[in-house]
mmCIF file of C-alpha atoms in Angstrom:
data_model
loop_
_atom_site.group_PDB
_atom_site.id
_atom_site.type_symbol
_atom_site.label_atom_id
_atom_site.label_comp_id
_atom_site.label_asym_id
_atom_site.label_seq_id
_atom_site.Cartn_x
_atom_site.Cartn_y
_atom_site.Cartn_z
ATOM 1 C CA MET J 7 -24.883 14.183 -24.037
ATOM 2 C CA ALA J 8 -25.902 12.114 -21.005
ATOM 3 C CA GLU J 9 -23.647 12.923 -18.048
ATOM 4 C CA SER J 10 -24.056 9.369 -16.741
ATOM 5 C CA SER J 11 -22.301 8.032 -19.861
ATOM 6 C CA ARG J 12 -19.188 10.093 -19.213
ATOM 7 C CA PRO J 13 -16.695 8.483 -16.826
ATOM 8 C CA ASN J 14 -14.972 10.010 -13.850
ATOM 9 C CA ILE J 15 -11.230 10.000 -14.515
ATOM 10 C CA LEU J 16 -8.586 9.599 -11.809
ATOM 11 C CA LEU J 17 -4.923 10.208 -12.677
ATOM 12 C CA LEU J 18 -2.516 8.997 -9.983
ATOM 13 C CA PHE J 19 0.734 10.814 -10.710
ATOM 14 C CA PRO J 20 3.755 10.393 -8.398
ATOM 15 C CA ASP J 21 7.023 12.240 -8.992
ATOM 16 C CA GLN J 22 10.100 10.297 -10.160
ATOM 17 C CA TRP J 23 8.756 6.713 -10.283
ATOM 18 C CA ARG J 24 10.835 4.657 -12.717
ATOM 19 C CA GLY J 25 8.946 2.345 -15.014
ATOM 20 C CA ASP J 26 10.459 -0.982 -13.987
ATOM 21 C CA TRP J 27 9.982 -0.620 -10.228
ATOM 22 C CA ILE J 28 6.497 -2.138 -9.830
ATOM 23 C CA GLY J 29 5.699 -5.669 -8.760
ATOM 24 C CA CYS J 30 3.706 -6.394 -11.925
ATOM 25 C CA ALA J 31 6.508 -4.957 -14.092
ATOM 26 C CA GLY J 32 8.871 -7.714 -12.989
ATOM 27 C CA MET J 33 10.187 -6.556 -9.618
ATOM 28 C CA ARG J 34 8.296 -9.205 -7.668
ATOM 29 C CA ALA J 35 9.871 -8.420 -4.298
ATOM 30 C CA LEU J 36 8.370 -4.918 -4.335
ATOM 31 C CA LYS J 37 5.008 -4.876 -2.548
ATOM 32 C CA THR J 38 2.679 -2.884 -4.818
ATOM 33 C CA PRO J 39 -0.622 -4.759 -4.466
ATOM 34 C CA THR J 40 -2.792 -1.791 -5.494
ATOM 35 C CA LEU J 41 -0.948 -1.218 -8.763
ATOM 36 C CA ASP J 42 -0.634 -4.949 -9.403
ATOM 37 C CA ALA J 43 -4.421 -5.282 -9.030
ATOM 38 C CA LEU J 44 -4.988 -2.335 -11.386
ATOM 39 C CA ALA J 45 -2.775 -4.016 -13.977
ATOM 40 C CA ALA J 46 -4.548 -7.340 -13.491
ATOM 41 C CA ASN J 47 -7.886 -5.646 -14.119
ATOM 42 C CA GLY J 48 -6.662 -3.283 -16.815
ATOM 43 C CA THR J 49 -3.821 -2.739 -19.261
ATOM 44 C CA ARG J 50 -0.154 -2.037 -18.496
ATOM 45 C CA PHE J 51 1.892 -0.211 -21.114
ATOM 46 C CA THR J 52 5.571 -1.163 -21.158
ATOM 47 C CA ARG J 53 6.893 1.597 -23.437
ATOM 48 C CA CYS J 54 5.738 4.981 -22.197
ATOM 49 C CA ALA J 55 8.309 7.769 -22.485
ATOM 50 C CA THR J 56 8.313 11.170 -20.856
ATOM 51 C CA PRO J 57 8.646 14.114 -23.274
ATOM 52 C CA SER J 58 11.385 15.384 -20.962
ATOM 53 C CA PRO J 59 13.087 13.772 -17.934
ATOM 54 C CA LEU J 60 12.626 16.841 -15.744
ATOM 55 C CA CYS J 61 9.647 17.887 -13.618
ATOM 56 C CA ALA J 62 8.413 21.218 -15.020
ATOM 57 C CA PRO J 63 8.950 20.470 -18.739
ATOM 58 C CA ALA J 64 7.329 17.031 -18.458
ATOM 59 C CA ARG J 65 4.286 18.318 -16.586
ATOM 60 C CA ALA J 66 3.827 21.318 -18.888
ATOM 61 C CA SER J 67 4.016 19.045 -21.952
ATOM 62 C CA LEU J 68 1.393 16.783 -20.401
ATOM 63 C CA ALA J 69 -0.901 19.729 -19.618
ATOM 64 C CA MET J 70 -0.686 21.106 -23.165
ATOM 65 C CA GLY J 71 -0.419 17.781 -24.997
ATOM 66 C CA CYS J 72 2.818 18.758 -26.743
ATOM 67 C CA THR J 73 6.483 17.904 -27.144
ATOM 68 C CA TYR J 74 9.282 19.379 -25.069
ATOM 69 C CA GLY J 75 10.282 21.671 -27.929
ATOM 70 C CA GLU J 76 6.736 22.947 -28.374
ATOM 71 C CA SER J 77 6.093 23.563 -24.675
ATOM 72 C CA GLY J 78 8.135 26.710 -24.118
ATOM 73 C CA VAL J 79 9.208 25.218 -20.762
ATOM 74 C CA GLY J 80 12.860 24.331 -21.182
ATOM 75 C CA ASN J 81 13.741 23.707 -17.547
ATOM 76 C CA ASN J 82 12.530 24.066 -13.971
ATOM 77 C CA GLY J 83 13.007 27.824 -14.168
ATOM 78 C CA ALA J 84 10.115 28.337 -16.593
ATOM 79 C CA ASN J 85 6.357 28.435 -16.004
ATOM 80 C CA LEU J 86 3.497 27.038 -18.073
ATOM 81 C CA PRO J 87 2.560 29.815 -20.550
ATOM 82 C CA LEU J 88 -0.877 31.049 -19.492
ATOM 83 C CA ASP J 89 -1.841 31.884 -23.081
ATOM 84 C CA ARG J 90 -1.598 28.207 -24.104
ATOM 85 C CA PRO J 91 -4.652 25.919 -23.812
ATOM 86 C CA THR J 92 -4.547 22.888 -21.520
ATOM 87 C CA PHE J 93 -6.530 19.688 -21.520
ATOM 88 C CA TYR J 94 -7.737 20.670 -18.056
ATOM 89 C CA GLN J 95 -9.467 23.712 -19.603
ATOM 90 C CA GLN J 96 -11.031 21.503 -22.264
ATOM 91 C CA LEU J 97 -12.426 19.156 -19.624
ATOM 92 C CA ARG J 98 -13.863 22.075 -17.670
ATOM 93 C CA ALA J 99 -15.441 23.564 -20.797
ATOM 94 C CA SER J 100 -17.091 20.215 -21.532
ATOM 95 C CA GLY J 101 -18.863 20.150 -18.161
ATOM 96 C CA TYR J 102 -16.401 18.271 -15.964
ATOM 97 C CA SER J 103 -15.460 19.188 -12.422
ATOM 98 C CA VAL J 104 -11.665 19.346 -12.697
ATOM 99 C CA GLY J 105 -9.656 18.687 -9.549
ATOM 100 C CA GLY J 106 -5.968 18.580 -8.799
ATOM 101 C CA VAL J 107 -3.970 18.161 -5.602
ATOM 102 C CA GLY J 108 -0.274 18.049 -4.781
ATOM 103 C CA LYS J 109 2.812 19.076 -6.733
ATOM 104 C CA PHE J 110 1.902 20.415 -10.202
ATOM 105 C CA ASP J 111 5.172 22.275 -10.930
ATOM 106 C CA LEU J 112 3.411 24.365 -13.582
ATOM 107 C CA ALA J 113 4.583 27.624 -11.981
ATOM 108 C CA LYS J 114 7.784 26.433 -10.376
ATOM 109 C CA ALA J 115 9.689 29.660 -11.062
ATOM 110 C CA LEU J 116 7.268 31.751 -8.972
ATOM 111 C CA HIS J 117 8.261 30.122 -5.647
ATOM 112 C CA ASN J 118 4.819 31.135 -4.387
ATOM 113 C CA HIS J 119 1.619 29.072 -4.149
ATOM 114 C CA GLY J 120 -0.478 31.923 -2.774
ATOM 115 C CA GLY J 121 -0.696 30.362 0.657
ATOM 116 C CA ASP J 122 -3.786 28.272 -0.042
ATOM 117 C CA GLY J 123 -2.521 26.577 -3.213
ATOM 118 C CA LYS J 124 -5.194 28.122 -5.433
ATOM 119 C CA ARG J 125 -3.167 30.930 -7.009
ATOM 120 C CA LEU J 126 -3.294 29.709 -10.641
ATOM 121 C CA LEU J 127 -5.638 26.718 -10.468
ATOM 122 C CA SER J 128 -8.468 28.444 -12.337
ATOM 123 C CA GLU J 129 -6.158 29.769 -15.053
ATOM 124 C CA TRP J 130 -4.854 26.246 -15.687
ATOM 125 C CA GLY J 131 -8.401 24.878 -15.923
ATOM 126 C CA PHE J 132 -9.235 23.527 -12.467
ATOM 127 C CA THR J 133 -12.406 23.940 -10.436
ATOM 128 C CA HIS J 134 -11.282 22.147 -7.267
ATOM 129 C CA GLY J 135 -8.091 21.356 -5.426
ATOM 130 C CA CYS J 136 -4.801 22.651 -4.105
ATOM 131 C CA ASP J 137 -1.431 23.129 -5.829
ATOM 132 C CA SER J 138 1.290 22.441 -3.265
ATOM 133 C CA GLU J 139 5.056 22.387 -2.956
ATOM 134 C CA GLY J 140 7.381 19.620 -4.006
ATOM 135 C CA LYS J 141 10.063 18.452 -1.603
ATOM 136 C CA TRP J 142 12.884 20.898 -2.312
ATOM 137 C CA GLU J 143 10.584 23.722 -3.386
ATOM 138 C CA GLY J 144 8.778 23.245 -0.081
ATOM 139 C CA VAL J 145 11.965 23.739 1.900
ATOM 140 C CA ARG J 146 12.716 26.927 -0.024
ATOM 141 C CA GLN J 147 9.258 28.313 0.707
ATOM 142 C CA MET J 148 9.203 27.140 4.319
ATOM 143 C CA LYS J 149 12.269 29.269 5.061
ATOM 144 C CA GLN J 150 10.372 32.392 3.952
ATOM 145 C CA SER J 151 7.988 34.597 5.864
ATOM 146 C CA PRO J 152 5.097 34.690 5.360
ATOM 147 C CA LEU J 153 4.654 31.077 4.307
ATOM 148 C CA THR J 154 3.420 30.885 0.713
ATOM 149 C CA GLY J 155 2.829 27.151 0.351
ATOM 150 C CA PRO J 156 -0.146 25.171 1.707
ATOM 151 C CA TYR J 157 1.952 22.236 2.886
ATOM 152 C CA GLY J 158 4.299 24.563 4.782
ATOM 153 C CA ARG J 159 1.307 26.198 6.442
ATOM 154 C CA PHE J 160 -0.049 22.763 7.327
ATOM 155 C CA LEU J 161 3.219 21.742 9.001
ATOM 156 C CA GLU J 162 3.441 25.108 10.763
ATOM 157 C CA GLY J 163 -0.029 24.547 12.225
ATOM 158 C CA LEU J 164 1.161 21.228 13.645
ATOM 159 C CA GLY J 165 4.374 22.740 15.040
ATOM 160 C CA LEU J 166 6.438 20.539 12.693
ATOM 161 C CA ARG J 167 7.779 22.999 10.134
ATOM 162 C CA GLU J 168 11.105 23.863 11.783
ATOM 163 C CA ASN J 169 11.982 20.245 12.483
ATOM 164 C CA TYR J 170 11.097 19.235 8.931
ATOM 165 C CA VAL J 171 13.152 22.036 7.361
ATOM 166 C CA ALA J 172 16.150 21.219 9.575
ATOM 167 C CA ASP J 173 15.938 17.554 8.552
ATOM 168 C CA MET J 174 15.779 18.421 4.852
ATOM 169 C CA LEU J 175 18.664 20.880 5.053
ATOM 170 C CA ARG J 176 20.781 18.259 6.816
ATOM 171 C CA ARG J 177 20.091 15.836 3.966
ATOM 172 C CA GLN J 178 20.905 18.507 1.404
ATOM 173 C CA ALA J 179 24.255 19.203 3.050
ATOM 174 C CA GLY J 180 25.185 15.605 3.802
ATOM 175 C CA GLY J 181 23.853 13.816 0.745
ATOM 176 C CA GLN J 182 20.273 13.810 -0.480
ATOM 177 C CA TYR J 183 20.661 10.181 -1.550
ATOM 178 C CA THR J 184 23.176 8.779 0.930
ATOM 179 C CA ASP J 185 21.275 10.098 3.972
ATOM 180 C CA THR J 186 18.801 7.248 4.310
ATOM 181 C CA ASN J 187 17.379 8.102 7.707
ATOM 182 C CA PRO J 188 13.564 7.896 7.774
ATOM 183 C CA SER J 189 11.455 11.032 7.779
ATOM 184 C CA PRO J 190 10.878 12.551 11.248
ATOM 185 C CA LEU J 191 7.246 13.296 10.333
ATOM 186 C CA PRO J 192 4.316 11.253 11.659
ATOM 187 C CA PRO J 193 2.096 9.526 9.058
ATOM 188 C CA HIS J 194 -0.626 12.196 8.903
ATOM 189 C CA ALA J 195 1.980 14.922 8.218
ATOM 190 C CA TYR J 196 4.147 13.100 5.653
ATOM 191 C CA GLY J 197 3.891 14.807 2.251
ATOM 192 C CA ASP J 198 2.428 11.923 0.237
ATOM 193 C CA ASN J 199 -0.068 11.119 2.982
ATOM 194 C CA TRP J 200 -1.152 14.764 3.242
ATOM 195 C CA VAL J 201 -1.736 14.934 -0.527
ATOM 196 C CA THR J 202 -3.787 11.740 -0.299
ATOM 197 C CA GLU J 203 -6.061 13.260 2.341
ATOM 198 C CA ASN J 204 -6.527 16.279 0.078
ATOM 199 C CA ALA J 205 -7.437 13.944 -2.782
ATOM 200 C CA ILE J 206 -10.022 12.103 -0.693
ATOM 201 C CA GLN J 207 -11.619 15.359 0.415
ATOM 202 C CA CYS J 208 -11.640 16.572 -3.185
ATOM 203 C CA ILE J 209 -13.505 13.458 -4.348
ATOM 204 C CA LYS J 210 -16.069 13.967 -1.619
ATOM 205 C CA SER J 211 -16.528 17.630 -2.597
ATOM 206 C CA PHE J 212 -17.306 17.076 -6.281
ATOM 207 C CA PRO J 213 -20.932 17.815 -7.280
ATOM 208 C CA THR J 214 -22.842 14.603 -7.927
ATOM 209 C CA SER J 215 -24.482 16.191 -10.983
ATOM 210 C CA GLN J 216 -21.223 16.297 -12.985
ATOM 211 C CA PRO J 217 -18.518 13.838 -14.015
ATOM 212 C CA TRP J 218 -15.114 14.686 -12.597
ATOM 213 C CA PHE J 219 -11.398 14.476 -13.331
ATOM 214 C CA LEU J 220 -8.821 14.399 -10.531
ATOM 215 C CA GLN J 221 -5.022 14.459 -10.819
ATOM 216 C CA VAL J 222 -3.198 13.384 -7.666
ATOM 217 C CA ASN J 223 0.393 14.661 -7.734
ATOM 218 C CA PHE J 224 2.320 12.836 -5.015
ATOM 219 C CA PRO J 225 5.611 14.629 -4.147
ATOM 220 C CA GLY J 226 7.342 11.254 -3.685
ATOM 221 C CA PRO J 227 9.265 9.147 -4.458
ATOM 222 C CA HIS J 228 11.414 12.143 -5.456
ATOM 223 C CA GLU J 229 14.674 12.434 -3.555
ATOM 224 C CA PRO J 230 15.818 12.920 -0.788
ATOM 225 C CA MET J 231 15.481 9.423 0.600
ATOM 226 C CA ASP J 232 13.232 10.560 3.477
ATOM 227 C CA TRP J 233 11.305 7.321 3.500
ATOM 228 C CA PRO J 234 8.307 6.728 5.813
ATOM 229 C CA ALA J 235 9.334 4.584 8.780
ATOM 230 C CA TRP J 236 5.881 2.965 9.060
ATOM 231 C CA ALA J 237 6.258 1.628 5.492
ATOM 232 C CA ALA J 238 9.690 0.037 5.854
ATOM 233 C CA THR J 239 10.112 -2.421 2.994
ATOM 234 C CA GLN J 240 10.914 -6.042 3.736
ATOM 235 C CA ILE J 241 12.969 -6.466 0.569
ATOM 236 C CA ALA J 242 16.234 -8.298 1.234
ATOM 237 C CA ASP J 243 19.505 -7.292 -0.416
ATOM 238 C CA SER J 244 19.388 -10.440 -2.542
ATOM 239 C CA GLU J 245 15.965 -9.431 -3.895
ATOM 240 C CA LEU J 246 17.026 -5.971 -5.051
ATOM 241 C CA PRO J 247 17.931 -5.622 -8.742
ATOM 242 C CA PRO J 248 21.614 -5.429 -9.647
ATOM 243 C CA VAL J 249 23.107 -2.009 -10.264
ATOM 244 C CA GLU J 250 23.670 -1.372 -13.970
ATOM 245 C CA GLY J 251 27.215 -0.306 -14.718
ATOM 246 C CA VAL J 252 29.963 0.244 -12.176
ATOM 247 C CA VAL J 253 28.809 0.694 -8.571
ATOM 248 C CA GLN J 254 29.993 4.183 -7.591
ATOM 249 C CA ILE J 255 29.530 3.873 -3.831
ATOM 250 C CA ASP J 256 29.754 1.119 -1.239
ATOM 251 C CA LEU J 257 27.282 -1.596 -2.270
ATOM 252 C CA ALA J 258 25.745 -1.803 1.214
ATOM 253 C CA ALA J 259 25.075 1.953 1.122
ATOM 254 C CA HIS J 260 23.639 1.573 -2.374
ATOM 255 C CA ARG J 261 21.242 -1.106 -1.128
ATOM 256 C CA LYS J 262 20.059 1.229 1.660
ATOM 257 C CA ILE J 263 19.185 3.857 -0.950
ATOM 258 C CA GLN J 264 17.299 1.311 -3.037
ATOM 259 C CA ARG J 265 15.336 0.136 0.004
ATOM 260 C CA ALA J 266 14.508 3.729 0.988
ATOM 261 C CA TYR J 267 13.172 4.312 -2.529
ATOM 262 C CA ALA J 268 11.208 1.051 -2.333
ATOM 263 C CA SER J 269 9.648 2.119 0.985
ATOM 264 C CA MET J 270 8.419 5.356 -0.583
ATOM 265 C CA LEU J 271 6.942 3.396 -3.511
ATOM 266 C CA GLU J 272 5.192 0.922 -1.249
ATOM 267 C CA ASN J 273 3.738 3.739 0.844
ATOM 268 C CA ILE J 274 2.356 5.486 -2.258
ATOM 269 C CA ASP J 275 0.881 2.192 -3.448
ATOM 270 C CA SER J 276 -0.945 1.935 -0.107
ATOM 271 C CA LEU J 277 -2.158 5.532 -0.441
ATOM 272 C CA CYS J 278 -3.456 4.815 -3.940
ATOM 273 C CA GLY J 279 -5.387 1.985 -2.329
ATOM 274 C CA ALA J 280 -6.933 4.405 0.173
ATOM 275 C CA ILE J 281 -8.089 6.677 -2.665
ATOM 276 C CA LEU J 282 -9.619 3.727 -4.525
ATOM 277 C CA GLN J 283 -11.336 2.662 -1.306
ATOM 278 C CA THR J 284 -12.957 6.108 -1.194
ATOM 279 C CA LEU J 285 -14.343 5.457 -4.678
ATOM 280 C CA GLU J 286 -15.786 2.167 -3.427
ATOM 281 C CA GLU J 287 -17.327 3.776 -0.369
ATOM 282 C CA THR J 288 -18.928 6.551 -2.425
ATOM 283 C CA GLY J 289 -20.239 4.162 -5.086
ATOM 284 C CA GLN J 290 -18.066 5.646 -7.850
ATOM 285 C CA ARG J 291 -15.522 2.921 -8.592
ATOM 286 C CA ASP J 292 -17.451 1.309 -11.453
ATOM 287 C CA ASN J 293 -17.758 4.584 -13.386
ATOM 288 C CA THR J 294 -14.185 5.772 -12.822
ATOM 289 C CA LEU J 295 -11.286 5.270 -15.205
ATOM 290 C CA ILE J 296 -8.034 5.000 -13.256
ATOM 291 C CA LEU J 297 -4.672 5.954 -14.728
ATOM 292 C CA PHE J 298 -1.282 5.617 -13.062
ATOM 293 C CA SER J 299 1.907 7.166 -14.417
ATOM 294 C CA SER J 300 4.789 9.512 -13.505
ATOM 295 C CA ASP J 301 6.560 12.558 -14.915
ATOM 296 C CA HIS J 302 9.961 10.844 -15.270
ATOM 297 C CA GLY J 303 12.039 8.058 -13.795
ATOM 298 C CA GLU J 304 14.955 7.726 -11.348
ATOM 299 C CA MET J 305 18.449 6.466 -12.166
ATOM 300 C CA LEU J 306 19.064 5.096 -8.637
ATOM 301 C CA GLY J 307 22.802 4.923 -9.237
ATOM 302 C CA ASP J 308 22.626 2.986 -12.499
ATOM 303 C CA HIS J 309 25.508 3.962 -14.802
ATOM 304 C CA GLY J 310 26.835 6.150 -11.990
ATOM 305 C CA ARG J 311 23.855 8.531 -12.196
ATOM 306 C CA TRP J 312 21.228 9.589 -9.670
ATOM 307 C CA GLY J 313 17.907 11.337 -10.194
ATOM 308 C CA LYS J 314 16.702 12.123 -13.709
ATOM 309 C CA SER J 315 17.711 14.568 -16.475
ATOM 310 C CA THR J 316 19.548 11.952 -18.511
ATOM 311 C CA TRP J 317 18.742 9.789 -21.534
ATOM 312 C CA GLN J 318 18.849 6.258 -20.106
ATOM 313 C CA ASP J 319 15.682 4.158 -19.789
ATOM 314 C CA ALA J 320 15.590 4.478 -15.991
ATOM 315 C CA SER J 321 15.188 8.247 -16.411
ATOM 316 C CA VAL J 322 13.054 8.339 -19.589
ATOM 317 C CA ILE J 323 10.655 5.366 -19.364
ATOM 318 C CA VAL J 324 7.743 5.824 -16.955
ATOM 319 C CA PRO J 325 5.031 3.466 -15.726
ATOM 320 C CA LEU J 326 1.584 3.543 -17.297
ATOM 321 C CA ILE J 327 -1.374 1.484 -16.102
ATOM 322 C CA ILE J 328 -5.004 2.144 -17.060
ATOM 323 C CA ALA J 329 -7.994 0.305 -15.590
ATOM 324 C CA GLY J 330 -11.747 0.677 -15.724
ATOM 325 C CA ALA J 331 -14.906 -0.750 -17.220
ATOM 326 C CA ARG J 332 -13.927 0.302 -20.746
ATOM 327 C CA VAL J 333 -10.402 -1.126 -20.612
ATOM 328 C CA ALA J 334 -9.223 -4.594 -21.639
ATOM 329 C CA SER J 335 -8.477 -6.629 -18.519
ATOM 330 C CA GLY J 336 -5.174 -8.265 -17.645
ATOM 331 C CA LYS J 337 -3.413 -7.106 -20.806
ATOM 332 C CA VAL J 338 0.096 -5.832 -21.498
ATOM 333 C CA SER J 339 0.690 -3.477 -24.418
ATOM 334 C CA ASN J 340 4.080 -2.863 -26.019
ATOM 335 C CA ALA J 341 2.786 0.042 -28.090
ATOM 336 C CA MET J 342 4.914 3.186 -28.022
ATOM 337 C CA ILE J 343 3.235 5.898 -25.932
ATOM 338 C CA GLN J 344 4.381 9.442 -25.164
ATOM 339 C CA LEU J 345 3.323 10.772 -21.761
ATOM 340 C CA GLN J 346 1.747 13.826 -23.412
ATOM 341 C CA ASP J 347 -0.553 11.431 -25.306
ATOM 342 C CA LEU J 348 -2.514 11.144 -22.064
ATOM 343 C CA ALA J 349 -4.005 14.597 -22.764
ATOM 344 C CA PRO J 350 -5.903 13.757 -25.991
ATOM 345 C CA THR J 351 -6.672 10.256 -24.709
ATOM 346 C CA ILE J 352 -8.346 11.620 -21.585
ATOM 347 C CA LEU J 353 -10.299 14.161 -23.652
ATOM 348 C CA GLU J 354 -11.526 11.451 -26.010
ATOM 349 C CA LEU J 355 -12.581 9.205 -23.132
ATOM 350 C CA ALA J 356 -14.374 12.174 -21.547
ATOM 351 C CA MET J 357 -16.149 12.940 -24.847
ATOM 352 C CA ALA J 358 -14.699 16.448 -24.701
ATOM 353 C CA ASP J 359 -13.527 18.609 -27.589
ATOM 354 C CA PRO J 360 -9.955 17.866 -28.740
ATOM 355 C CA LEU J 361 -7.030 20.085 -27.834
ATOM 356 C CA HIS J 362 -5.641 20.420 -31.409
ATOM 357 C CA SER J 363 -2.131 19.538 -30.298
ATOM 358 C CA SER J 364 0.656 17.308 -31.590
ATOM 359 C CA ALA J 365 -0.098 14.560 -29.057
ATOM 360 C CA LYS J 366 -2.056 11.505 -30.258
ATOM 361 C CA SER J 367 -4.893 9.740 -28.473
ATOM 362 C CA PHE J 368 -4.308 6.058 -27.800
ATOM 363 C CA ALA J 369 -7.871 5.397 -26.627
ATOM 364 C CA HIS J 370 -8.159 2.666 -29.272
ATOM 365 C CA LEU J 371 -5.514 0.643 -27.435
ATOM 366 C CA LEU J 372 -7.670 0.345 -24.324
ATOM 367 C CA SER J 373 -9.919 -2.160 -26.100
ATOM 368 C CA ASP J 374 -7.207 -3.461 -28.453
ATOM 369 C CA PRO J 375 -3.898 -3.461 -26.509
ATOM 370 C CA GLU J 376 -2.115 -5.302 -29.306
ATOM 371 C CA GLY J 377 -2.678 -2.417 -31.694
ATOM 372 C CA GLU J 378 -0.044 0.105 -32.720
ATOM 373 C CA HIS J 379 0.300 3.778 -31.868
ATOM 374 C CA ARG J 380 3.637 5.485 -32.577
ATOM 375 C CA SER J 381 6.674 4.418 -34.602
ATOM 376 C CA GLU J 382 9.134 6.211 -32.331
ATOM 377 C CA LEU J 383 9.514 7.832 -28.916
ATOM 378 C CA ARG J 384 11.297 11.115 -28.206
ATOM 379 C CA SER J 385 12.515 12.519 -24.909
ATOM 380 C CA SER J 386 14.374 15.831 -24.841
ATOM 381 C CA LEU J 387 16.150 18.131 -22.439
ATOM 382 C CA GLY J 388 18.361 21.072 -23.273
ATOM 383 C CA LYS J 389 20.474 20.251 -26.318
ATOM 384 C CA TRP J 390 19.837 16.520 -26.563
ATOM 385 C CA THR J 391 17.003 14.272 -27.710
ATOM 386 C CA ARG J 392 16.820 10.523 -27.380
ATOM 387 C CA VAL J 393 14.909 8.804 -30.175
ATOM 388 C CA ILE J 394 13.701 5.247 -29.554
ATOM 389 C CA THR J 395 12.454 2.984 -32.362
ATOM 390 C CA ASP J 396 12.019 -0.761 -32.731
ATOM 391 C CA ALA J 397 15.388 -0.781 -34.480
ATOM 392 C CA GLY J 398 17.217 0.792 -31.549
ATOM 393 C CA SER J 399 17.989 4.092 -29.856
ATOM 394 C CA THR J 400 19.729 7.249 -31.079
ATOM 395 C CA LEU J 401 20.978 10.237 -29.095
ATOM 396 C CA ILE J 402 20.794 13.506 -31.016
ATOM 397 C CA HIS J 403 22.729 16.558 -29.863
ATOM 398 C CA HIS J 404 21.434 19.950 -31.008
ATOM 399 C CA ASP J 405 23.809 22.807 -31.705
ATOM 400 C CA SER J 406 21.343 25.566 -30.799
#
């Protein structure tokens, strides 16, 4: 197999980005030029559902290409079983360099990243990268001694750790959504920006003799609303979408939360642009497939709910955009996709051996976006499963 015929694959994977909050998805006031350009030059999928609207279960299901029930990861207190194969291992076995940076949440229960973020990377299937803390996990680890997370060590080296932890604890006590003060961190130290720099260095470190895969796990736009001041959105109140259901807090305060969320999205869009610029500068853009998605959505106060872990669309439906030389350009697909379907799809595009899992490749849709894939979508957590079909939606409660 000629290595030159196998594409590089870049998966941009923020945490808690709801599917309808992208300019090209209908929210025109939101400034997401990088993602809008990807959609214009690729295919946007409108019906992609997470297997579970919670970080660790969703990410484990993606890694193994399986449903929530098959994953063995029922909540954020469980780790990815190390005796289960991952699509990362399959890519590595096929000759890919396999990189990953940022918040994986595949060993969330350990509360320990080994200091340098490489503690379990090889076991999961990676050859390059750094597994780092999410927002709240980072605070937990940054209160410990010695520091066990790479991002905490980075902030400590800059003399910013104590100030950051104090800011996060204040938000936790006063309201992780209603405290909409900007982050006290400078741009180079902000979590999403730091992960981006790690991603750029990872791309530059890959051997030129091998194709590569890179998953970039941004910790944002997960709550709290510690938005980056340098990326303050210009969205006016009148341009923000209406709140679905009864507004539970003062509407002006609600609009501040929405704008804080929008600022985090717009900053990540800019950072995605910086990563794509690195591909241009290194002459790799034309042979790189680019995927953008998220582990789950964000309720943002709709129906009186915040965060995820619920069955509504804002929590369950995630964005999915794929662009590259082998992808139909400027298309929108309404095919039903499960997030875990990314695993077999990526393996097929990489010409790697399949994972033998319950997930289904949708590689055929990249050249034929009007084709079909699944007849239903399922998203589960605990004792409930939401089933979505063309005929409607059903919520199933399980007794055991």
